[in-house]
Coordinates of C-alpha atoms (C1' of nucleotides) in Angstrom, one line a residue:
Chain A
M28 CA -20.2 -0.9 23.2
G29 CA -21.7 -4.1 21.9
D30 CA -24.2 -4.3 24.7
D31 CA -26.6 -7.0 23.5
T32 CA -29.1 -6.2 26.2
S33 CA -29.8 -2.6 25.2
L34 CA -32.9 -2.0 23.2
T35 CA -32.0 1.4 22.0
L36 CA -29.5 1.6 19.2
S37 CA -27.2 4.6 18.6
D38 CA -26.9 5.9 15.0
D39 CA -23.4 4.5 15.0
E40 CA -24.5 1.0 15.9
V41 CA -27.2 1.0 13.3
D42 CA -24.7 2.3 10.8
R43 CA -22.3 -0.6 11.6
I44 CA -25.1 -3.2 11.4
F45 CA -26.4 -2.2 8.0
R46 CA -22.9 -1.5 6.7
A47 CA -21.8 -5.0 7.7
L48 CA -24.8 -6.5 5.9
A49 CA -24.1 -4.5 2.8
D50 CA -21.6 -7.1 1.5
A51 CA -22.5 -10.5 0.0
T52 CA -19.5 -12.3 1.5
R53 CA -20.4 -11.0 5.0
R54 CA -24.0 -11.9 4.6
D55 CA -22.9 -15.4 3.6
I56 CA -20.7 -15.6 6.7
V57 CA -23.7 -14.6 8.9
R58 CA -25.8 -17.2 7.1
R59 CA -23.3 -20.0 7.8
T60 CA -22.5 -19.1 11.3
L61 CA -26.1 -18.8 12.3
T62 CA -26.5 -22.5 12.0
E63 CA -23.1 -23.8 13.0
E64 CA -19.9 -22.5 14.6
I65 CA -17.1 -22.4 12.1
T66 CA -13.4 -21.5 12.5
V67 CA -12.1 -18.5 10.6
S68 CA -9.9 -20.8 8.5
A69 CA -12.8 -23.0 7.5
L70 CA -14.7 -19.8 6.5
A71 CA -11.7 -18.5 4.6
A72 CA -11.5 -21.8 2.6
A73 CA -15.0 -21.2 1.3
Y74 CA -14.2 -17.9 -0.4
E75 CA -12.0 -16.8 -3.3
M76 CA -10.0 -14.4 -1.3
S77 CA -7.1 -14.4 1.2
F78 CA -7.4 -15.5 4.8
A79 CA -6.7 -11.9 5.9
A80 CA -9.6 -10.6 3.8
V81 CA -12.0 -13.0 5.4
Q82 CA -10.5 -12.2 8.8
K83 CA -11.4 -8.5 8.1
H84 CA -14.9 -9.4 7.1
V85 CA -15.4 -11.3 10.3
S86 CA -14.0 -8.4 12.2
V87 CA -16.5 -6.0 10.6
L88 CA -19.3 -8.4 11.5
E89 CA -18.0 -8.7 15.0
S90 CA -17.8 -5.0 15.7
A91 CA -21.4 -4.7 14.4
G92 CA -22.4 -7.4 16.9
L93 CA -23.6 -9.7 14.1
V94 CA -21.1 -12.4 15.0
H95 CA -19.2 -13.5 18.0
K96 CA -15.8 -15.2 18.2
N97 CA -15.1 -17.9 20.8
R98 CA -11.6 -19.0 21.5
H99 CA -11.1 -22.8 21.3
G100 CA -7.4 -23.6 21.6
R101 CA -5.6 -22.0 18.7
E102 CA -8.7 -21.5 16.6
R103 CA -11.6 -19.1 16.9
L104 CA -15.1 -20.3 16.4
V105 CA -17.3 -17.8 14.7
R106 CA -21.0 -17.9 15.7
G107 CA -23.8 -15.7 14.3
N108 CA -25.7 -13.5 16.7
P109 CA -29.5 -13.6 16.1
D110 CA -30.0 -10.9 18.7
T111 CA -28.4 -8.2 16.6
L112 CA -30.2 -9.5 13.6
R113 CA -33.4 -9.1 15.5
K114 CA -32.5 -5.5 16.3
A115 CA -32.1 -4.7 12.6
Q116 CA -35.5 -6.4 11.9
L117 CA -37.1 -4.2 14.6
L118 CA -35.7 -1.1 12.9
L119 CA -37.2 -2.0 9.6
D120 CA -40.4 -2.9 11.3
Q121 CA -40.6 0.6 12.7
Y122 CA -40.3 2.1 9.2
E123 CA -42.9 -0.3 7.9
E124 CA -45.2 0.7 10.8
L125 CA -44.6 4.4 10.1
W126 CA -45.8 3.9 6.6
R127 CA -48.7 1.8 7.6
R128 CA -49.9 4.5 10.0
R129 CA -49.8 7.0 7.2
I130 CA -52.0 4.8 5.1
D131 CA -54.4 4.3 8.0
R132 CA -54.7 8.1 8.4
L133 CA -55.4 8.4 4.7
D134 CA -58.0 5.7 4.9
A135 CA -59.7 7.4 7.9
L136 CA -59.6 10.7 6.0
L137 CA -61.3 9.1 3.0
A138 CA -63.9 7.5 5.2
G139 CA -64.7 10.9 6.7
D140 CA -63.6 9.7 10.1
P141 CA -62.9 12.8 12.3
A142 CA -60.5 10.7 14.5
G143 CA -58.2 10.7 11.5
G144 CA -57.9 14.4 11.7
P145 CA -60.1 17.2 10.5
P146 CA -60.9 16.8 6.7
A147 CA -59.3 19.6 4.7
D148 CA -62.1 19.5 2.1
P149 CA -65.3 21.3 3.3
A150 CA -67.1 19.8 0.3
A151 CA -67.1 16.4 2.1
P152 CA -70.5 15.0 2.9
A153 CA -71.7 15.8 6.4
Chain B
M17 CA -32.5 -2.8 -12.7
G18 CA -34.8 -1.4 -10.0
D19 CA -37.6 -3.8 -10.8
D20 CA -40.0 -3.4 -7.9
T21 CA -42.0 -6.4 -8.9
S22 CA -39.3 -9.0 -8.7
L23 CA -39.2 -11.0 -5.5
T24 CA -35.6 -12.3 -5.9
L25 CA -32.9 -9.8 -5.2
S26 CA -29.4 -9.9 -6.7
D27 CA -26.4 -9.5 -4.4
D28 CA -25.9 -6.1 -5.9
E29 CA -29.4 -5.0 -5.1
V30 CA -29.2 -6.2 -1.5
D31 CA -25.8 -4.5 -1.2
R32 CA -27.3 -1.2 -2.4
I33 CA -30.2 -1.4 0.0
F34 CA -28.2 -2.1 3.1
R35 CA -25.5 0.3 2.1
A36 CA -28.2 3.0 1.6
L37 CA -29.6 2.3 5.1
A38 CA -26.1 2.5 6.7
D39 CA -26.2 6.2 7.0
A40 CA -28.2 8.2 9.6
T41 CA -29.1 11.0 7.3
R42 CA -30.4 8.6 4.7
R43 CA -32.4 6.7 7.2
D44 CA -33.9 10.0 8.3
I45 CA -34.8 10.8 4.7
V46 CA -36.5 7.4 4.4
R47 CA -38.4 8.0 7.6
R48 CA -39.7 11.4 6.5
T49 CA -40.6 10.5 3.0
L50 CA -42.5 7.4 4.1
T51 CA -45.1 9.5 5.7
E52 CA -45.1 12.5 3.3
E53 CA -43.8 13.6 0.0
I54 CA -41.1 16.3 0.4
T55 CA -39.1 18.3 -2.1
V56 CA -35.3 17.9 -2.2
S57 CA -35.0 21.5 -1.1
A58 CA -37.2 21.0 1.9
L59 CA -35.2 17.9 2.8
A60 CA -31.9 19.8 2.4
A61 CA -33.1 22.5 4.7
A62 CA -33.4 20.0 7.5
Y63 CA -29.8 18.9 7.6
E64 CA -26.5 20.6 8.3
M65 CA -25.0 20.0 4.9
S66 CA -25.1 21.4 1.4
F67 CA -28.0 21.0 -1.0
A68 CA -25.8 18.9 -3.2
A69 CA -24.9 16.6 -0.4
V70 CA -28.5 15.9 0.4
Q71 CA -29.1 15.5 -3.3
K72 CA -26.5 12.8 -3.4
H73 CA -28.1 11.0 -0.4
V74 CA -31.4 11.0 -2.2
S75 CA -29.7 9.7 -5.3
V76 CA -28.2 6.8 -3.3
L77 CA -31.6 6.0 -1.8
E78 CA -33.2 6.2 -5.2
S79 CA -30.7 3.8 -6.9
A80 CA -31.4 1.4 -4.0
G81 CA -35.1 1.6 -4.7
L82 CA -35.8 2.9 -1.2
V83 CA -37.2 6.2 -2.5
H84 CA -38.8 7.5 -5.6
K85 CA -38.7 11.0 -7.2
N86 CA -41.8 12.5 -8.8
R87 CA -41.4 15.6 -10.9
H88 CA -43.8 18.4 -10.0
G89 CA -43.1 21.5 -11.9
R90 CA -39.6 22.6 -11.1
E91 CA -39.4 20.6 -7.9
R92 CA -39.0 16.9 -7.3
L93 CA -41.1 15.3 -4.7
V94 CA -39.3 12.5 -2.8
R95 CA -41.4 9.6 -1.6
G96 CA -40.3 6.6 0.4
N97 CA -40.9 3.1 -1.1
P98 CA -42.2 0.6 1.4
D99 CA -41.8 -2.2 -1.1
T100 CA -38.1 -2.2 -1.0
L101 CA -38.1 -1.8 2.7
R102 CA -40.3 -5.0 2.8
K103 CA -37.7 -6.8 0.7
A104 CA -35.0 -6.0 3.2
Q105 CA -37.3 -7.2 6.0
L106 CA -37.8 -10.5 4.2
L107 CA -34.1 -10.9 3.9
L108 CA -33.6 -10.6 7.6
D109 CA -36.6 -12.8 8.3
Q110 CA -34.9 -15.5 6.3
Y111 CA -31.8 -15.3 8.5
E112 CA -33.9 -15.4 11.6
E113 CA -35.8 -18.4 10.2
L114 CA -32.5 -20.1 9.5
W115 CA -31.4 -19.7 13.1
R116 CA -34.8 -20.8 14.4
R117 CA -34.6 -24.0 12.4
R118 CA -31.2 -24.8 13.9
I119 CA -32.7 -24.4 17.4
D120 CA -35.6 -26.6 16.4
R121 CA -33.1 -29.3 15.3
L122 CA -31.2 -29.1 18.5
D123 CA -34.5 -29.3 20.5
A124 CA -35.5 -32.4 18.5
L125 CA -32.1 -33.9 19.2
L126 CA -32.3 -33.3 22.9
A127 CA -35.8 -34.8 22.9
G128 CA -34.4 -37.9 21.2
D129 CA -36.6 -37.3 18.2
P130 CA -35.1 -39.4 15.3
A131 CA -36.6 -37.0 12.8
G132 CA -34.1 -34.5 14.0
G133 CA -31.3 -36.7 12.9
P134 CA -29.7 -39.7 14.6
P135 CA -28.6 -38.8 18.2
A136 CA -24.8 -38.9 18.5
D137 CA -24.9 -39.9 22.1
P138 CA -25.6 -43.7 22.6
A139 CA -26.0 -43.1 26.3
A140 CA -29.3 -41.3 25.6
P141 CA -32.4 -43.0 27.1
A142 CA -34.1 -45.4 24.7
Chain C
dT11 C1' -38.2 39.3 -20.4
dT12 C1' -35.7 39.2 -16.3
dA13 C1' -35.0 37.5 -11.9
dA14 C1' -35.4 34.1 -8.6
dC15 C1' -35.9 29.4 -7.5
dG16 C1' -35.2 24.2 -7.7
dT17 C1' -32.6 21.0 -9.5
dA18 C1' -28.8 18.6 -12.0
dC19 C1' -24.2 17.7 -12.6
dA20 C1' -19.1 18.0 -12.8
dA21 C1' -14.8 18.6 -10.5
dC22 C1' -12.2 18.2 -6.6
dC23 C1' -10.7 16.4 -2.0
dA24 C1' -10.1 13.7 2.3
dT25 C1' -11.3 9.6 4.2
dC26 C1' -12.9 4.9 4.2
dC27 C1' -13.2 0.2 2.3
dG28 C1' -11.9 -4.2 0.5
dG29 C1' -8.4 -6.4 -1.1
dT30 C1' -3.3 -7.7 -1.0
dT31 C1' 1.4 -9.3 1.1
dG32 C1' 4.4 -9.8 4.8
dT33 C1' 5.5 -10.6 9.6
dA34 C1' 4.7 -11.9 14.4
dT35 C1' 2.6 -14.8 18.0
dA36 C1' 0.3 -18.6 20.1
dT37 C1' -0.9 -23.4 20.0
dC38 C1' -0.8 -28.0 18.7
dT39 C1' 1.9 -32.2 17.1
dG40 C1' 5.9 -35.3 16.2
Chain D
dC1 C1' 12.6 -28.7 20.8
dA2 C1' 11.2 -28.1 15.9
dG3 C1' 7.8 -27.6 12.7
dA4 C1' 3.2 -26.9 11.2
dT5 C1' -1.2 -24.6 11.9
dA6 C1' -4.5 -20.8 13.2
dT7 C1' -4.7 -16.4 14.1
dA8 C1' -3.5 -11.4 14.5
dC9 C1' -2.0 -7.3 12.7
dA10 C1' 0.5 -3.6 10.1
dA11 C1' 1.5 -1.5 5.7
dC12 C1' 0.2 -0.6 1.3
dC13 C1' -2.9 0.3 -2.8
dG14 C1' -6.8 1.3 -6.0
dG15 C1' -11.5 2.5 -6.0
dA16 C1' -15.7 4.0 -3.7
dT17 C1' -17.9 7.4 -0.5
dG18 C1' -19.3 11.7 1.5
dG19 C1' -18.6 16.0 1.6
dT20 C1' -17.5 20.6 -0.8
dT21 C1' -17.9 24.5 -4.6
dG22 C1' -19.1 26.1 -9.0
dT23 C1' -21.8 26.1 -13.2
dA24 C1' -25.7 25.2 -16.2
dC25 C1' -30.6 24.5 -17.1
dG26 C1' -35.6 24.4 -16.8
dT27 C1' -39.6 26.6 -14.4
dT28 C1' -42.1 29.9 -12.0
dA29 C1' -43.1 34.7 -10.8
dA30 C1' -42.7 39.9 -11.3

DNA sequence: TTAACGTACAACCATCCGGTTGTATATCTG
DNA sequence: CAGATATACAACCGGATGGTTGTACGTTAA
């Protein structure tokens, strides 16, 4: 679990990534920790909720692989993980590509290009 | 709500988009409906759950703007919406860019470029 | 006009989620 | 050592989620 090097994502992993991103506080934590390492306390101070609540958010992000915690004495430095973010990007790219290919097929069809599949309309110009 | 033309997304909208994507069945529905319009019944037949359950999934996708329902007689044709997908992509791109800029700053710092901010190490070569 | 079909929607239920408070543990500081 | 700080973690609670079944309604087909 949490293998950063794997390119194939299980449904569960993808679930966790998108679920983790589906919360404004957590997205903000990702944003901050992508540009600087911050302790959990420092993060907690930034939000109108308890330390424990922020701790949970960080935990959700961590088990999604979006964030990594580094021990530094008694504190934990939270750092965003661009790799996982990139995986999510790739996912969305694939959907986009899927849609684009459909449009290409339609275009080919309209252009009478046989490579786009046999036209269903026999009335099309030869 | 659900304004496809707006380029700025509220936290709530983003929440709904990622939340909607955080489920394998819903992602599959998006995948299918991006390349072809399908009725809710046809979709329901593809999954091991009740019609009502699939109906709910479609509803979640619809209120996230990821899918659109077109009435066609007594059936509803579900079609994926690439625009909303693109918005999510843009979001992730911004995070990625944030991280990239941080790296650029670090690079500039290491290169002794004063535009990257004043080097903290006075031992750096002049 | 019935009957079948496709959909909508309400009610219900178990589980999950996001928050809280409280307690325990490790580390730093005086 | 004692005390303060940073974190971890469990228990609890209300509301959201994801599933179910049942009922109602508009549309198509016989």
